[in-house]
XYZ file of C-alpha atoms in Angstrom:
456
model
C -0.008 -13.994 -21.555
C -2.267 -11.017 -22.236
C -0.406 -7.816 -21.496
C -3.501 -5.697 -20.813
C -4.915 -5.520 -17.292
C -8.651 -4.821 -17.047
C -10.145 -1.957 -15.053
C -11.999 -4.433 -12.830
C -8.733 -6.137 -11.959
C -7.021 -2.830 -11.200
C -9.887 -1.578 -9.029
C -10.251 -4.850 -7.114
C -6.518 -5.095 -6.572
C -6.445 -1.493 -5.366
C -9.336 -2.001 -2.940
C -7.472 -5.009 -1.615
C -4.596 -2.692 -0.737
C -7.046 -0.338 1.004
C -8.129 -3.092 3.404
C -4.602 -4.439 3.764
C -3.067 -1.088 4.647
C -5.900 -0.137 6.976
C -4.762 -3.235 8.857
C -1.049 -2.346 8.925
C -0.979 1.469 9.089
C -2.055 1.561 12.781
C 0.803 -0.830 13.570
C 3.459 1.449 12.103
C 1.914 4.770 13.168
C 0.375 4.064 16.568
C 1.572 0.746 17.999
C 4.612 2.213 19.761
C 2.394 4.931 21.259
C -0.297 2.372 22.157
C 2.238 0.088 23.850
C 3.983 2.855 25.819
C 1.248 5.362 26.650
C -1.880 3.153 26.706
C -0.706 -0.330 27.694
C 2.134 0.961 29.897
C 5.100 -0.932 28.445
C 8.605 0.542 28.568
C 9.841 2.122 25.319
C 13.095 0.130 25.332
C 11.213 -3.173 25.706
C 8.877 -2.301 22.840
C 11.773 -1.381 20.565
C 13.506 -4.637 21.430
C 10.522 -6.862 20.600
C 10.014 -4.949 17.361
C 13.550 -5.842 16.314
C 13.444 -9.425 17.660
C 10.329 -10.176 15.634
C 12.120 -9.166 12.451
C 14.902 -11.668 13.115
C 12.210 -14.330 12.982
C 10.871 -12.790 9.763
C 14.295 -13.132 8.147
C 13.562 -16.863 8.067
C 9.764 -17.027 7.809
C 9.276 -14.475 5.008
C 11.459 -16.312 2.436
C 9.899 -19.588 3.623
C 6.464 -18.171 2.835
C 7.746 -17.136 -0.565
C 8.817 -20.738 -1.204
C 5.424 -22.040 -0.053
C 3.555 -19.679 -2.383
C 5.791 -20.449 -5.366
C 5.236 -24.168 -4.756
C 1.443 -23.828 -4.514
C -0.571 -25.461 -7.284
C -4.352 -25.072 -7.071
C -7.347 -24.323 -9.277
C -7.446 -20.857 -7.667
C -3.808 -20.176 -8.589
C -0.902 -19.916 -6.199
C -1.565 -16.435 -4.793
C -5.254 -16.045 -3.936
C -5.641 -18.953 -1.480
C -2.880 -17.567 0.727
C -4.234 -14.009 0.523
C -7.546 -15.208 1.966
C -5.989 -17.510 4.585
C -3.468 -14.914 5.702
C -6.081 -12.162 5.924
C -8.416 -14.234 8.110
C -5.593 -15.111 10.498
C -4.103 -11.614 10.587
C -7.482 -9.988 11.224
C -7.923 -12.118 14.342
C -4.409 -11.350 15.568
C -4.887 -7.615 14.897
C -7.825 -7.503 17.315
C -5.808 -9.500 19.836
C -2.835 -7.149 19.497
C -4.932 -4.128 20.453
C -6.209 -6.018 23.479
C -2.781 -5.747 25.147
C -3.913 -2.977 27.507
C -6.237 -5.478 29.210
C -3.243 -7.247 30.805
C -1.022 -6.250 33.740
C 2.307 -7.182 35.287
C 4.521 -9.869 33.713
C 1.566 -11.143 31.669
C 1.403 -7.760 29.933
C 4.980 -8.030 28.652
C 4.637 -11.675 27.638
C 1.343 -11.113 25.846
C 2.616 -8.026 23.995
C 5.689 -9.850 22.705
C 3.736 -12.945 21.628
C 0.947 -10.942 19.962
C 3.335 -8.747 17.995
C 5.437 -11.660 16.765
C 2.271 -13.510 15.752
C 1.025 -10.409 13.944
C 4.207 -10.359 11.841
C 3.936 -14.044 10.993
C 0.296 -13.874 9.894
C 0.781 -10.635 7.947
C 3.504 -12.401 5.971
C 1.060 -15.106 4.860
C -1.115 -12.497 3.178
C 1.273 -9.750 2.083
C 3.799 -11.815 0.123
C 1.287 -13.402 -2.297
C -0.515 -10.061 -2.645
C 2.485 -8.159 -4.017
C 4.055 -11.093 -5.853
C 0.981 -11.295 -8.127
C 2.141 -8.245 -10.093
C 4.605 -9.951 -12.482
C 1.978 -12.652 -13.072
C -0.662 -10.149 -14.223
C 1.308 -8.677 -17.135
C 4.753 -8.955 -18.702
C 4.695 -5.325 -19.902
C 6.502 -2.820 -17.692
C 4.127 -0.006 -18.678
C 1.121 -2.109 -17.686
C 2.790 -2.931 -14.374
C 3.453 0.769 -13.776
C -0.207 1.562 -14.442
C -1.344 -1.280 -12.174
C 0.978 -0.331 -9.314
C -0.652 3.104 -9.095
C -3.949 1.536 -7.963
C -2.787 -0.371 -4.855
C -0.340 2.381 -3.935
C -3.051 5.055 -4.214
C -5.481 3.087 -2.049
C -2.702 2.188 0.384
C -1.726 5.852 0.665
C -5.379 6.712 1.261
C -5.485 4.219 4.130
C -2.353 5.760 5.674
C -3.761 9.257 5.146
C -7.016 8.462 6.939
C -5.244 6.565 9.713
C -2.637 9.238 10.352
C -4.981 12.210 10.069
C -8.094 10.929 11.791
C -6.876 7.837 13.635
C -6.588 9.316 17.119
C -9.884 11.162 16.694
C -11.671 7.950 15.674
C -10.056 6.141 18.598
C -11.405 8.803 20.937
C -14.916 8.628 19.466
C -15.180 4.827 19.417
C -13.632 4.578 22.867
C -15.810 7.348 24.322
C -12.650 8.985 25.659
C -10.965 5.704 26.705
C -8.008 5.117 24.361
C -7.692 1.430 25.220
C -11.320 0.725 24.282
C -10.974 3.007 21.271
C -7.993 1.153 19.815
C -9.745 -2.184 20.388
C -12.951 -1.046 18.633
C -11.002 0.419 15.711
C -9.177 -2.911 15.332
C -12.538 -4.729 15.216
C -13.812 -2.411 12.479
C -10.624 -2.707 10.447
C -10.684 -6.511 10.700
C -14.091 -6.635 9.018
C -13.007 -4.350 6.164
C -9.777 -6.317 5.797
C -11.572 -9.639 5.312
C -14.012 -8.123 2.804
C -11.139 -6.760 0.707
C -9.419 -10.165 0.596
C -12.504 -11.893 -0.765
C -12.828 -9.158 -3.409
C -9.296 -9.952 -4.611
C -10.027 -13.678 -4.605
C -13.053 -13.103 -6.796
C -11.720 -10.604 -9.334
C -7.898 -10.754 -9.548
C -6.476 -13.756 -11.386
C -2.939 -14.345 -12.559
C -2.396 -14.941 -16.255
C 1.284 -15.722 -16.511
C 2.416 -19.241 -17.220
C 5.963 -20.378 -16.401
C 8.370 -19.279 -19.093
C 10.060 -22.677 -19.234
C 9.902 -26.132 -17.744
C 12.520 -25.351 -15.155
C 10.431 -22.457 -13.855
C 7.632 -24.917 -13.046
C 9.836 -27.025 -10.783
C 9.233 -27.079 -7.035
C 11.351 -24.800 -4.876
C 13.172 -25.794 -1.734
C 14.335 -23.465 1.028
C 17.927 -24.013 -0.136
C 16.938 -22.496 -3.476
C 16.254 -19.210 -1.693
C 19.986 -18.785 -1.050
C 20.689 -19.291 -4.759
C 17.841 -16.996 -5.856
C 19.012 -14.168 -3.617
C 22.737 -14.886 -3.784
C 22.977 -14.815 -7.585
C 20.719 -11.784 -8.009
C 23.036 -8.823 -7.508
C 20.274 -6.385 -8.455
C 18.038 -7.761 -5.710
C 20.805 -7.168 -3.187
C 21.282 -3.623 -4.501
C 17.555 -3.035 -4.198
C 17.547 -4.372 -0.641
C 20.170 -1.837 0.437
C 18.416 0.978 -1.395
C 14.906 0.318 -0.093
C 15.890 -0.686 3.434
C 17.682 2.550 4.286
C 14.889 4.596 2.677
C 12.064 2.835 4.501
C 13.834 2.886 7.877
C 14.040 6.660 7.547
C 10.415 6.912 6.420
C 8.999 4.700 9.170
C 11.289 6.257 11.774
C 9.637 9.602 11.031
C 6.173 8.020 10.998
C 6.643 6.318 14.354
C 8.371 9.256 15.994
C 6.174 12.141 14.790
C 3.586 11.835 17.563
C 6.312 12.152 20.222
C 8.012 14.991 18.363
C 4.921 17.171 18.095
C 3.583 16.288 21.536
C 6.784 16.798 23.498
C 9.486 18.562 21.442
C 7.080 21.195 20.085
C 4.601 20.872 22.933
C 1.546 20.849 20.668
C 0.003 17.449 19.858
C -2.602 19.193 17.668
C 0.141 19.715 15.075
C 0.426 15.931 14.554
C -2.851 15.531 12.589
C -1.976 18.649 10.567
C 1.362 17.128 9.606
C -0.186 13.731 8.819
C -3.060 15.210 6.810
C -0.817 17.210 4.479
C 1.705 14.362 4.329
C -0.977 11.827 3.416
C -2.360 14.012 0.646
C 1.150 14.508 -0.728
C 1.817 10.759 -0.719
C -1.367 10.175 -2.721
C -0.204 12.872 -5.142
C 3.223 11.251 -5.437
C 1.731 7.870 -6.309
C -0.846 9.386 -8.680
C 1.766 11.427 -10.543
C 4.317 8.600 -10.660
C 3.397 7.310 -14.162
C 3.495 10.857 -15.560
C 6.812 11.641 -13.895
C 8.229 8.291 -15.062
C 7.153 9.110 -18.621
C 8.856 12.528 -18.561
C 12.109 11.859 -16.681
C 14.818 9.219 -17.119
C 14.045 6.466 -14.607
C 17.581 6.507 -13.252
C 16.777 9.893 -11.665
C 13.473 8.921 -10.031
C 14.857 7.248 -6.911
C 17.256 10.105 -6.301
C 14.288 12.453 -6.558
C 12.376 10.291 -4.100
C 15.271 10.622 -1.613
C 15.687 14.333 -2.221
C 12.197 15.318 -1.110
C 12.519 13.747 2.382
C 15.914 15.407 2.843
C 14.245 18.706 1.941
C 11.581 17.901 4.548
C 14.246 17.525 7.232
C 15.784 20.862 6.242
C 12.381 22.568 6.504
C 11.794 21.074 9.971
C 15.248 22.223 11.048
C 14.538 25.783 9.895
C 11.135 25.675 11.562
C 12.587 24.440 14.856
C 15.324 27.080 14.946
C 13.558 30.146 13.527
C 9.787 29.568 13.567
C 8.906 27.014 16.292
C 5.477 25.468 15.763
C 4.816 27.214 12.430
C 1.929 25.231 10.900
C 2.767 26.194 7.306
C 6.349 24.923 7.531
C 5.189 21.781 9.315
C 2.708 21.102 6.525
C 5.385 21.796 3.906
C 7.745 19.360 5.625
C 5.043 16.688 5.715
C 4.246 17.241 2.047
C 7.904 17.010 1.011
C 8.686 13.728 2.740
C 5.524 11.927 1.720
C 5.583 13.104 -1.891
C 8.978 11.414 -2.103
C 7.626 8.353 -0.306
C 4.743 8.118 -2.780
C 7.146 8.058 -5.717
C 9.411 5.546 -3.942
C 6.594 3.171 -2.989
C 5.323 2.955 -6.554
C 8.820 2.754 -8.021
C 10.136 0.044 -5.677
C 7.286 -2.312 -6.625
C 8.026 -1.858 -10.331
C 11.725 -2.336 -9.612
C 11.009 -5.615 -7.807
C 9.021 -6.864 -10.793
C 12.051 -6.052 -12.969
C 14.275 -7.910 -10.507
C 12.016 -10.974 -10.909
C 12.682 -10.916 -14.675
C 16.390 -10.381 -14.084
C 16.496 -13.225 -11.552
C 14.933 -15.607 -14.071
C 17.691 -14.668 -16.518
C 20.397 -15.235 -13.880
C 19.112 -18.500 -12.365
C 16.756 -19.922 -14.984
C 13.943 -19.998 -12.424
C 11.037 -17.598 -12.032
C 10.417 -16.916 -8.341
C 7.959 -14.050 -7.890
C 6.976 -14.885 -4.326
C 10.482 -15.559 -3.054
C 11.716 -12.224 -4.431
C 8.621 -10.289 -3.348
C 8.972 -11.819 0.111
C 11.978 -9.530 0.365
C 9.662 -6.496 0.023
C 7.459 -7.700 2.883
C 10.516 -8.456 4.996
C 12.055 -5.051 4.215
C 8.922 -3.100 5.132
C 8.501 -5.002 8.386
C 12.193 -4.830 9.217
C 12.271 -1.111 8.433
C 9.288 -0.571 10.707
C 10.908 -2.637 13.430
C 14.254 -0.892 13.039
C 12.487 2.452 13.177
C 10.574 1.306 16.252
C 13.755 0.006 17.859
C 15.560 3.287 17.204
C 12.593 5.238 18.577
C 12.277 3.008 21.641
C 15.964 2.963 22.507
C 16.377 6.601 21.494
C 13.552 7.729 23.769
C 15.205 5.909 26.654
C 18.638 7.328 25.839
C 17.410 10.938 25.701
C 15.526 10.499 28.974
C 11.927 10.547 27.710
C 9.247 10.110 30.401
C 5.617 9.622 29.224
C 2.968 12.231 29.998
C 5.287 14.831 31.611
C 7.150 17.928 30.399
C 10.530 16.946 28.942
C 13.955 18.402 29.812
C 15.943 20.601 27.426
C 18.383 17.754 26.672
C 15.510 15.399 25.908
C 13.923 17.918 23.553
C 17.244 18.361 21.727
C 17.464 14.579 21.334
C 13.917 14.470 19.976
C 14.821 17.070 17.340
C 17.845 15.058 16.169
C 15.835 11.844 15.870
C 13.139 13.573 13.820
C 15.425 15.660 11.603
C 19.047 14.510 11.536
C 18.883 10.732 11.450
C 16.238 10.399 8.687
C 18.213 12.783 6.438
C 21.356 10.680 6.856
C 19.508 7.443 6.006
C 17.886 8.982 2.924
C 21.314 10.091 1.678
C 22.617 6.539 2.170
C 19.705 5.168 0.122
C 20.444 7.517 -2.762
C 24.131 6.569 -2.710
C 23.471 2.805 -2.770
C 21.040 3.221 -5.669
C 23.440 5.366 -7.666
C 26.369 3.044 -7.050
C 24.873 -0.433 -7.488
C 21.447 -0.530 -9.178
C 21.357 -0.917 -12.986
C 17.836 -1.936 -14.095
C 16.701 1.652 -14.545
C 14.574 0.944 -17.620
C 13.522 -2.591 -16.742
C 15.215 -5.862 -17.589
C 16.753 -6.120 -21.030
C 19.040 -9.087 -21.598
C 21.224 -7.404 -24.209
C 21.662 -4.233 -22.120
C 22.537 -6.205 -18.983
C 25.124 -8.318 -20.804
C 26.663 -5.228 -22.415
C 26.849 -3.456 -19.051
C 28.477 -6.513 -17.491
C 31.109 -6.634 -20.247
C 31.834 -2.913 -19.896
C 32.162 -3.266 -16.111
C 34.960 -5.847 -16.439
C 38.524 -4.527 -16.024
C 40.552 -4.307 -19.209
C 43.430 -6.757 -19.232
C 46.866 -5.368 -20.048
């Protein structure tokens, strides 16, 4: 396998992430708001369907990983599913933002069905997209350079969506948010499909199976072995899950926090604009930071910045309510850490693929990378569930002035809970993850020997 990845491949792969994340960013940033304040669904119901859909994903995401790893075609095993999944998900995306057109029981039934279907079709595309990375180069440095491209373009998509999303919705809807969300979904669907065909044309895997056993067909039962024997995958799951729940909890809750707790919805785009720029900076600087600092410290750094963000928001809320500078600083801190974490977790998963091949004798990029898709969706759903249930618990009522108790609850959900989850992520990483400098067979075996208790 050639270790070098061409500029055309990097650019095409990155532009694929731009279309892909334009299609998912509105789901994680605005769907809760769209469901509650535009379509008229109850917050608790929305949070519940978010979580229920992820229970389904716990089965379907690994199944999709098995399907991709078993695919044999002249176009490779990844690109056909990227195109198929994108076409299906683009259609469902438009349908999802048509929910406001329904009323009564049909509204609740349609919303649940559309959201579950969105998760299923997104899986078809997202798993093969990310699981291509180990198949494009065996060199960790090349993977780190490649990962910057999709993460930069993905961060750009989130930046534009968070900063200008509501404004674009207002313009395209001529003041009607329901029509605006629908028209934005139509536009995104077109860009999404174009990006998928660009990947299909220009991004081709080069890796061949390392051994005959790696070329064998997978069964769903193999998933239990692949995950069960890979202790580093399980460590990574705990690390990333707690981090991303905190991240997406903040992302989904911010619009409520600024609109109702601070009473100034105009602060939301300010926060998102600075945060988006900081995330791009975090991804862009990741290779340089990784080259200067020991990798074992990078995840702890990624967790530290969001905790700092929560401290800044706490100080702002107590001493300088509504201070735009502190709000921007808080947004920059959390998303700079998120940028580092997003780039790092993809490289870590590629290392876990190599480690899993050593542990099981089978190379299973798509099965292992299906965990990333499942984690991101589950984190978003868990964040949505916490927001939905939390809003109900603190007594939130849409489009009215909130009580003092409700405002206090909003502050805790924006500041306290994310900080706790970020601290948990850092602890799990420190305690259980070992592939800090990539997979090295000799180092892993030495560490395993040293970890064994000494017999008397």
